[in-house]
PDB file of C-alpha atoms in Angstrom:
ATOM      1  CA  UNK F1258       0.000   0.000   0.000  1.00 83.00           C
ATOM      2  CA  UNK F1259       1.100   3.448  -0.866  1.00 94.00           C
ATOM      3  CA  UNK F1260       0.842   6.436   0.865  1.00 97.00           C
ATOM      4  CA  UNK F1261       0.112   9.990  -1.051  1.00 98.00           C
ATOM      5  CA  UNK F1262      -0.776  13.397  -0.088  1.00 98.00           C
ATOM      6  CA  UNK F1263      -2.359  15.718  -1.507  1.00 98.00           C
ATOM      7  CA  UNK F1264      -1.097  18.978  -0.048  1.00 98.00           C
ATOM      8  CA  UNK F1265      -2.815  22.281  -1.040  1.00 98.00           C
ATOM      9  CA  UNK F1266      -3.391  25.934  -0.904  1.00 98.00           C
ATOM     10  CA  UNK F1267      -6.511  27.730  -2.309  1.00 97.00           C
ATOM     11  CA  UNK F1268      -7.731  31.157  -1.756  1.00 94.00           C
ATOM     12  CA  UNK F1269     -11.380  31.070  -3.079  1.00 93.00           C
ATOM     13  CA  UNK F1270     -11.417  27.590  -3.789  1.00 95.00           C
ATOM     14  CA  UNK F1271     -10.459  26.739  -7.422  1.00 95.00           C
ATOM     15  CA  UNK F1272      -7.478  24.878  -6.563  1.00 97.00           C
ATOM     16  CA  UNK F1273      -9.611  22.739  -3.555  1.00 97.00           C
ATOM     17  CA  UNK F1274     -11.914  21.687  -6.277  1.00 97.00           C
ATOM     18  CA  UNK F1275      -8.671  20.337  -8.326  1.00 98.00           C
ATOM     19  CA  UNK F1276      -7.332  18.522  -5.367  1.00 98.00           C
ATOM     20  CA  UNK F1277     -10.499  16.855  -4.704  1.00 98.00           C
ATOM     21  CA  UNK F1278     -10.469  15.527  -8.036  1.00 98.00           C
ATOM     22  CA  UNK F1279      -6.841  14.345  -7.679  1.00 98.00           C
ATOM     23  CA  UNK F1280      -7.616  12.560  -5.212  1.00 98.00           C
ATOM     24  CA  UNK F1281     -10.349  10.560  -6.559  1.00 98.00           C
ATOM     25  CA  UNK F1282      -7.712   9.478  -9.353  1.00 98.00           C
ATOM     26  CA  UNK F1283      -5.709   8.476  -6.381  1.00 98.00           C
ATOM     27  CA  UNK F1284      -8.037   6.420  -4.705  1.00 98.00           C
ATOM     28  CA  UNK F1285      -8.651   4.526  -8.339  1.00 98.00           C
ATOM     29  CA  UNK F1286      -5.456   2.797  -7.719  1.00 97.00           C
ATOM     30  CA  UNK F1287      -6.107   1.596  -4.602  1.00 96.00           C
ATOM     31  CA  UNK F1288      -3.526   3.689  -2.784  1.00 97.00           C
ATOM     32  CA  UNK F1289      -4.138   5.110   0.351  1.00 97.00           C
ATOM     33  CA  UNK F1290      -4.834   9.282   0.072  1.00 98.00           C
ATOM     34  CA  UNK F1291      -4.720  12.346   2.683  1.00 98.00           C
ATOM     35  CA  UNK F1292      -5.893  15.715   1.331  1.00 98.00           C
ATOM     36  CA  UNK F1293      -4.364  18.687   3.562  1.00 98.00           C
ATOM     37  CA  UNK F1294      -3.938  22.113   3.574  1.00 98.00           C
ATOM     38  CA  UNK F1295      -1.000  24.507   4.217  1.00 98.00           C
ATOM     39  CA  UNK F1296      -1.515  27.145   6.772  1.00 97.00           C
ATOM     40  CA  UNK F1297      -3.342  30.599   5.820  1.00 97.00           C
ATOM     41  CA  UNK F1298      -0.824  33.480   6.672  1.00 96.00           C
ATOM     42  CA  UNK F1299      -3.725  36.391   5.576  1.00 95.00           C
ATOM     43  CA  UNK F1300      -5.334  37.542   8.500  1.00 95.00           C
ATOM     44  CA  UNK F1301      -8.503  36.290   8.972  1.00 93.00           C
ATOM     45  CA  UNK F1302      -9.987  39.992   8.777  1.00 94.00           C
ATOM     46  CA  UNK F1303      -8.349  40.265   5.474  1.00 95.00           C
ATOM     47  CA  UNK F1304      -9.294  37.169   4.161  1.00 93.00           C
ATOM     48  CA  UNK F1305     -12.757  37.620   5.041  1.00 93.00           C
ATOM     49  CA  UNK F1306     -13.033  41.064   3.334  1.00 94.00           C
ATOM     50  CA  UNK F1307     -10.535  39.819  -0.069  1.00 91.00           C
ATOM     51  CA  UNK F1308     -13.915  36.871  -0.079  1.00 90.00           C
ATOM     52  CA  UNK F1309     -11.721  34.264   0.169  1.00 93.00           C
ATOM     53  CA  UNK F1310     -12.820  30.538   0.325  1.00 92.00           C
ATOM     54  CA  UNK F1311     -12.397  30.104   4.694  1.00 91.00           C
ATOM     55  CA  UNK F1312     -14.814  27.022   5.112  1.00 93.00           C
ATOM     56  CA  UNK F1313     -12.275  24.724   3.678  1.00 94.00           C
ATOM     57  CA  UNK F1314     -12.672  21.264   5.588  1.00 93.00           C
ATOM     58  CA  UNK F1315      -8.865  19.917   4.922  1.00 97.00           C
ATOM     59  CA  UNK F1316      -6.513  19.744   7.775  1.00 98.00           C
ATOM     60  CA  UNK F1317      -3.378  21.641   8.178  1.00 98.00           C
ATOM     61  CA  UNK F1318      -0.729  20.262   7.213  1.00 98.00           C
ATOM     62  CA  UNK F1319       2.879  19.987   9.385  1.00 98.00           C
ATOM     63  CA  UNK F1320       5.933  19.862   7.798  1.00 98.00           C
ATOM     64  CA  UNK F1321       7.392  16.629   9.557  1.00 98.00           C
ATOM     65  CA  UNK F1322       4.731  14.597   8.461  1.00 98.00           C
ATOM     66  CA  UNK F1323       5.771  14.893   4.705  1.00 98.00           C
ATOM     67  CA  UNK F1324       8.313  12.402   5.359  1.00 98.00           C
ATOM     68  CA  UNK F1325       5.337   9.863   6.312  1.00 97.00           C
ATOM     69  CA  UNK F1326       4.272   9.528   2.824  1.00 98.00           C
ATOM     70  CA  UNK F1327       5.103   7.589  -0.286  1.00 97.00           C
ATOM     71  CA  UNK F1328       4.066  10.576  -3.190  1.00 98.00           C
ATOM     72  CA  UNK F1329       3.003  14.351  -2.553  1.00 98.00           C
ATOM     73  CA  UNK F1330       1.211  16.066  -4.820  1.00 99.00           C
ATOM     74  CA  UNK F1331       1.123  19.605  -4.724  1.00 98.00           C
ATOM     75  CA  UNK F1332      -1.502  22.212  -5.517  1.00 98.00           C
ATOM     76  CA  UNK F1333      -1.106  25.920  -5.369  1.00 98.00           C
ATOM     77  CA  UNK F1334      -2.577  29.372  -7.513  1.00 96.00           C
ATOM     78  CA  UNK F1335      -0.496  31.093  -9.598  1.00 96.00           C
ATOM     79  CA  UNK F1336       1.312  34.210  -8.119  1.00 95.00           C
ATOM     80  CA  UNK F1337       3.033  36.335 -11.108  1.00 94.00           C
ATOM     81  CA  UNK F1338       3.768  33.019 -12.642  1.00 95.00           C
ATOM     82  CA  UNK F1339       5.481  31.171  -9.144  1.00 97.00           C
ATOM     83  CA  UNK F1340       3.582  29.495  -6.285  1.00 98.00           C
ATOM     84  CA  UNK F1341       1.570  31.459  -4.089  1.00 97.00           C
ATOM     85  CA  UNK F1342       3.571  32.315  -1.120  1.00 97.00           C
ATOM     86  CA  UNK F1343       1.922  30.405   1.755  1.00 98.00           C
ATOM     87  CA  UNK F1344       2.852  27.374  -0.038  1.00 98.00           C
ATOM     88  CA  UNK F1345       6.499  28.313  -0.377  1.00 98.00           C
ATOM     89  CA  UNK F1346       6.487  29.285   3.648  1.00 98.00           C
ATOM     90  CA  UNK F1347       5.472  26.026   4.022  1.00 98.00           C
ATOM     91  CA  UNK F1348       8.329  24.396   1.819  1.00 98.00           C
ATOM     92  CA  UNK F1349      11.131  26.780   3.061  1.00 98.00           C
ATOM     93  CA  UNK F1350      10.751  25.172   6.470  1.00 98.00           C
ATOM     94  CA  UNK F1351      11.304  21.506   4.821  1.00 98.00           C
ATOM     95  CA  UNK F1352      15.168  22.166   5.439  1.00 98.00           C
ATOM     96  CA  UNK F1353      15.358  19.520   8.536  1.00 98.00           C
ATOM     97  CA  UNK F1354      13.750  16.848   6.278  1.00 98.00           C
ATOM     98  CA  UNK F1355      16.083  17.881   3.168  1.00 98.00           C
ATOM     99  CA  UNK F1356      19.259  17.711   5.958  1.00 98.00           C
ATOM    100  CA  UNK F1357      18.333  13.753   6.753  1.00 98.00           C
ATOM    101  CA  UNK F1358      17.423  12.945   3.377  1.00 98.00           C
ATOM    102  CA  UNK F1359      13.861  12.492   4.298  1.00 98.00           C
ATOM    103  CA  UNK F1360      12.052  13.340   0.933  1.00 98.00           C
ATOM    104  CA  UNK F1361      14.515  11.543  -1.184  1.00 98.00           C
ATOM    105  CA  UNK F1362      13.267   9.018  -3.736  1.00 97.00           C
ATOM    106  CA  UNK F1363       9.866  10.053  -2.942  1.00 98.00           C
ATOM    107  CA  UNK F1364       6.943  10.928  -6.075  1.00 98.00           C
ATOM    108  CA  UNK F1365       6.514  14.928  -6.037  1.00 98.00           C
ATOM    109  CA  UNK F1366       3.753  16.272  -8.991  1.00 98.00           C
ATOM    110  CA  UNK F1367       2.307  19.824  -8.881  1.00 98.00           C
ATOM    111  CA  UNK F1368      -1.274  21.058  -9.981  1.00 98.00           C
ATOM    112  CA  UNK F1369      -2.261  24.998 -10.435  1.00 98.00           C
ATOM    113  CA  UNK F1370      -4.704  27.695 -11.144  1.00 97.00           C
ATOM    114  CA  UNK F1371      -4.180  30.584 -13.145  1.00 95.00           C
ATOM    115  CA  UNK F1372      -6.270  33.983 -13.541  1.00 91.00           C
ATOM    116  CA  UNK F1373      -5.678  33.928 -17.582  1.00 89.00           C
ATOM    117  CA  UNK F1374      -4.704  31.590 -20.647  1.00 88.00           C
ATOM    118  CA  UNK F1375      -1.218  32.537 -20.001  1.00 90.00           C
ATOM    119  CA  UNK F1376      -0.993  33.525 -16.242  1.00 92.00           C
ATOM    120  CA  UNK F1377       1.871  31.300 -15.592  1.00 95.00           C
ATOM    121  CA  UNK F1378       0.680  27.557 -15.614  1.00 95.00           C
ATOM    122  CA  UNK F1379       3.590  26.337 -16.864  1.00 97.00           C
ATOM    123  CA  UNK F1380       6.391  28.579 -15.168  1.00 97.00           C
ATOM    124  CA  UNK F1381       4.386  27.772 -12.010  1.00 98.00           C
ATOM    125  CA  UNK F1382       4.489  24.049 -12.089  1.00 98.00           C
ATOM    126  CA  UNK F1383       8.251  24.486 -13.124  1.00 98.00           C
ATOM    127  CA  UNK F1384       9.384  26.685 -10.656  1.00 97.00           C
ATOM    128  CA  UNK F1385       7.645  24.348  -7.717  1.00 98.00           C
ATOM    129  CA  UNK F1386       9.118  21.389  -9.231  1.00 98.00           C
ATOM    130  CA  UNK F1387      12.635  23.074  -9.140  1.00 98.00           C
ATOM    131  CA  UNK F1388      12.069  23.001  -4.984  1.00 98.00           C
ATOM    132  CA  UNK F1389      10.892  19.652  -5.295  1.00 98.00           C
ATOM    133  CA  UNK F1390      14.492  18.305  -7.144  1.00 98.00           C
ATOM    134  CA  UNK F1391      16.632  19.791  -4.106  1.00 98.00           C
ATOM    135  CA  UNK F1392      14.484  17.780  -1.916  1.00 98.00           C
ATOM    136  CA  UNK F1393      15.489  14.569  -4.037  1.00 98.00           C
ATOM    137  CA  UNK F1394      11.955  13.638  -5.122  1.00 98.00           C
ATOM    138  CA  UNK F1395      10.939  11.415  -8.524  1.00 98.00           C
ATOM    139  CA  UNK F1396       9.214  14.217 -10.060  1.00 98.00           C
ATOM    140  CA  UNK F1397       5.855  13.170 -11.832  1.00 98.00           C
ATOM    141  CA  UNK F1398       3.712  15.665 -14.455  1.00 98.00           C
ATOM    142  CA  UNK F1399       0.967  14.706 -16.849  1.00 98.00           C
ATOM    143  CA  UNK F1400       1.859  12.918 -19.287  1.00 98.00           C
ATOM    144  CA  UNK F1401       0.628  13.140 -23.123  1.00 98.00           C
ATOM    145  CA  UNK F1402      -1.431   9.694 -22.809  1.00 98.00           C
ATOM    146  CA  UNK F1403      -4.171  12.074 -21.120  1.00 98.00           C
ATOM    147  CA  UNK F1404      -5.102  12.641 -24.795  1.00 97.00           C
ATOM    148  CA  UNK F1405      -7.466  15.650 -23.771  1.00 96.00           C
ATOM    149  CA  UNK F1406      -4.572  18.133 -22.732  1.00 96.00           C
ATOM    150  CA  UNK F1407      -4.318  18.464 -26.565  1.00 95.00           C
ATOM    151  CA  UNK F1408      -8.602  19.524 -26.983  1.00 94.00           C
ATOM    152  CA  UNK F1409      -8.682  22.821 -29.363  1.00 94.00           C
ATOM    153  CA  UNK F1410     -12.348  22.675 -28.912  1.00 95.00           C
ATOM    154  CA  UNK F1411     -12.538  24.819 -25.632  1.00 93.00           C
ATOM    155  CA  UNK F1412     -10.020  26.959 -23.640  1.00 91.00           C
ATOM    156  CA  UNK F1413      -8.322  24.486 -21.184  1.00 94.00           C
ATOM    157  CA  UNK F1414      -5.957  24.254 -18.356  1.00 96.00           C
ATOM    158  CA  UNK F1415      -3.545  21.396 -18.231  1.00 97.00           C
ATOM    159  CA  UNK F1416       0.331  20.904 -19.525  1.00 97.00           C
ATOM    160  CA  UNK F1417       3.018  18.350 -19.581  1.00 98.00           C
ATOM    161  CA  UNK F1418       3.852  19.382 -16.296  1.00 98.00           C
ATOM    162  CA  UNK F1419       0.734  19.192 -14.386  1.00 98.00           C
ATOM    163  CA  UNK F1420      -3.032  19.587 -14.053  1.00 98.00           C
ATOM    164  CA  UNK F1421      -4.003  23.278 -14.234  1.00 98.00           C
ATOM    165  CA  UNK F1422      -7.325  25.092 -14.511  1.00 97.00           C
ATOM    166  CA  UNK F1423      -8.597  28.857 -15.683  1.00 95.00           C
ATOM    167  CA  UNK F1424      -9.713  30.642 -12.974  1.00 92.00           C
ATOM    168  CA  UNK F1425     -11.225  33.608 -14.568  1.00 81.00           C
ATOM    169  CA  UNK F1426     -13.656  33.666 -17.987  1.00 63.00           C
ATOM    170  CA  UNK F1427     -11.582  37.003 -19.535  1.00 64.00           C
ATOM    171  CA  UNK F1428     -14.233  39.189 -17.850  1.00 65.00           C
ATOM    172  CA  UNK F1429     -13.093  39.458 -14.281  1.00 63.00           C
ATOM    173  CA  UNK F1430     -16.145  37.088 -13.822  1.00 64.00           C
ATOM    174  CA  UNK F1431     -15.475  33.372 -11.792  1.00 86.00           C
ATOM    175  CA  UNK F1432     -14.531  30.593 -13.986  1.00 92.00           C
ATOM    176  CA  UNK F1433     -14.407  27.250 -12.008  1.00 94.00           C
ATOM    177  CA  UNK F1434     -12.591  24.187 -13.191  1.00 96.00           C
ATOM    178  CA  UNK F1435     -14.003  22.666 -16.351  1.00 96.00           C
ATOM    179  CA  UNK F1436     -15.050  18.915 -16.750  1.00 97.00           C
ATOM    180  CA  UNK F1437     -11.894  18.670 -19.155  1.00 98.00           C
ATOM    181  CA  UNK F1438      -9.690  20.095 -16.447  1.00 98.00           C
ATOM    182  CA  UNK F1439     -10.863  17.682 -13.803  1.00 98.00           C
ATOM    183  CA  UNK F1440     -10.200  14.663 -15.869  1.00 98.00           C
ATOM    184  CA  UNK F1441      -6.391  15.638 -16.229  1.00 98.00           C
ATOM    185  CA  UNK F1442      -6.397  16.246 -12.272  1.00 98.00           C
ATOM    186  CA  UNK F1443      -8.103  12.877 -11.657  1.00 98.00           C
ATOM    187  CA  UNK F1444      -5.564  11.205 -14.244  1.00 98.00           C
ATOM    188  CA  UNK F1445      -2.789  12.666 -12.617  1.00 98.00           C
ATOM    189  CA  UNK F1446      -3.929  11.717  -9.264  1.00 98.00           C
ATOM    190  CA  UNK F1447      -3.846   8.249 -10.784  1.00 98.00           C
ATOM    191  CA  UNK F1448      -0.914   8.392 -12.693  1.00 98.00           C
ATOM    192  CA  UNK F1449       1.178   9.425  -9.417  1.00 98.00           C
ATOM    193  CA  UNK F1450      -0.354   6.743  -7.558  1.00 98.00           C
ATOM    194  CA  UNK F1451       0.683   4.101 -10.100  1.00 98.00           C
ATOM    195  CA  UNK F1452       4.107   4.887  -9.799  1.00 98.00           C
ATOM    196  CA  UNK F1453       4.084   5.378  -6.147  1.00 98.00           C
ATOM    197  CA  UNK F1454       2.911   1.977  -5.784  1.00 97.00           C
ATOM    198  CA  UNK F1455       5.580   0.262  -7.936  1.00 96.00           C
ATOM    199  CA  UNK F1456       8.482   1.881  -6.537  1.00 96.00           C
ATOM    200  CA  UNK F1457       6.590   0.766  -3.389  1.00 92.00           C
ATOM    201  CA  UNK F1458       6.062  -2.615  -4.027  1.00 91.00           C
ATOM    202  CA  UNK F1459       9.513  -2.662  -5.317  1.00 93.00           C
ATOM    203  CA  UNK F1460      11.332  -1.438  -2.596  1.00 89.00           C
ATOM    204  CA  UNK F1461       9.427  -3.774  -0.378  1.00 85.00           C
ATOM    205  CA  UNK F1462      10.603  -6.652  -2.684  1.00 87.00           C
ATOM    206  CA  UNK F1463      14.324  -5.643  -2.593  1.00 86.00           C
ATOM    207  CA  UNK F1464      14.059  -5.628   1.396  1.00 86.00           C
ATOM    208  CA  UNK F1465      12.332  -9.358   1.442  1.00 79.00           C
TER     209      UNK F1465
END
């Protein structure tokens, strides 16, 4: 049995929606899932009045318990084309577990939400993936055998590197993740798993 988490940060919500969905590709495989959350460093007065999404169920996250888990898939909004920062906080105190090796040889994937067609997607993804490499993790995106990354039919999220959604419709209005957009979460939900549990099952074969 492999472990994965699905570790996340959403301000109003778009990016929750995605990491639900990853996680029901998860559970496909039979793997054992946690979704959590990273801590909110907006005060709560100031999320409140930005409307932000505060009736998220997901526990918060701590950092040791990263170390506890097979895969870790990572969600987080675009911020001027990097992760937001309450997901880098969060990362910048893995430093114990990168010391003792903790994270290495472990699945890492990243998922994102962007404001525009070409708010950052892919820059995002990269950029959190780059953290994800000093940590010594097997990093995972999506690959091209989700055939409907390639749709023309309909503005879509979703990249080599990872899941991604459209958060606005090009009117300031709320877009929220599209069917198409779910299905390349859920497949790399399921995707990660799949390799989690080899490497898994190999490892445990190795040891026998």
């Amino acid at each position: 049995m492999a472990k994965v988490l699905i570790l996340y940060y959403s301000s109003y919500g778009h990016i929750e929606t995605m990491a639900a969905a990853v996680a029901e590709g998860v559970r496909q495989t039979g793997a054992s899932v946690d979704v959590k959350r990273v801590p909110e460093l907006v005060p709560d007065t100031v999320a409140r009045k930005s409307d932000y999404k505060t009736d998220q169920q997901a526990p918060v996250a701590t950092v040791a318990e990263l170390a506890d888990y097979d895969a870790i898939i990572l969600g987080t909004p675009t911020r001027f084309g990097n992760m937001a920062s309450q997901m880098k906080n969060f990362l910048d105190q893995t430093g114990g577990l990168w010391f003792e090796d903790k994270l290495v040889g472990k699945v890492g994937s990243v998922f994102t939400s962007t404001g525009s067609q070409h708010g950052g997607q892919e820059t995002t993804i990269k950029s959190t993936q780059t953290v994800l490499f000093h940590l010594g993790m097997i990093i995972v995106g999506l690959p091209y055998s989700f055939k409907r990354q390639m749709r023309m039919d309909q503005i879509t999220g979703c990249s080599p590197y990872g899941a991604s959604t459209l958060a606005d419709d090009g009117n300031g209005g709320d877009r929220q993740p599209s069917e198409n957009e779910l299905a390349g979460a859920r497949f790399q939900g399921r995707h990660v798993a799949e390799i989690a549990l080899a490497l898994a099952t190999g490892r445990q074969a190795k040891a026998a």
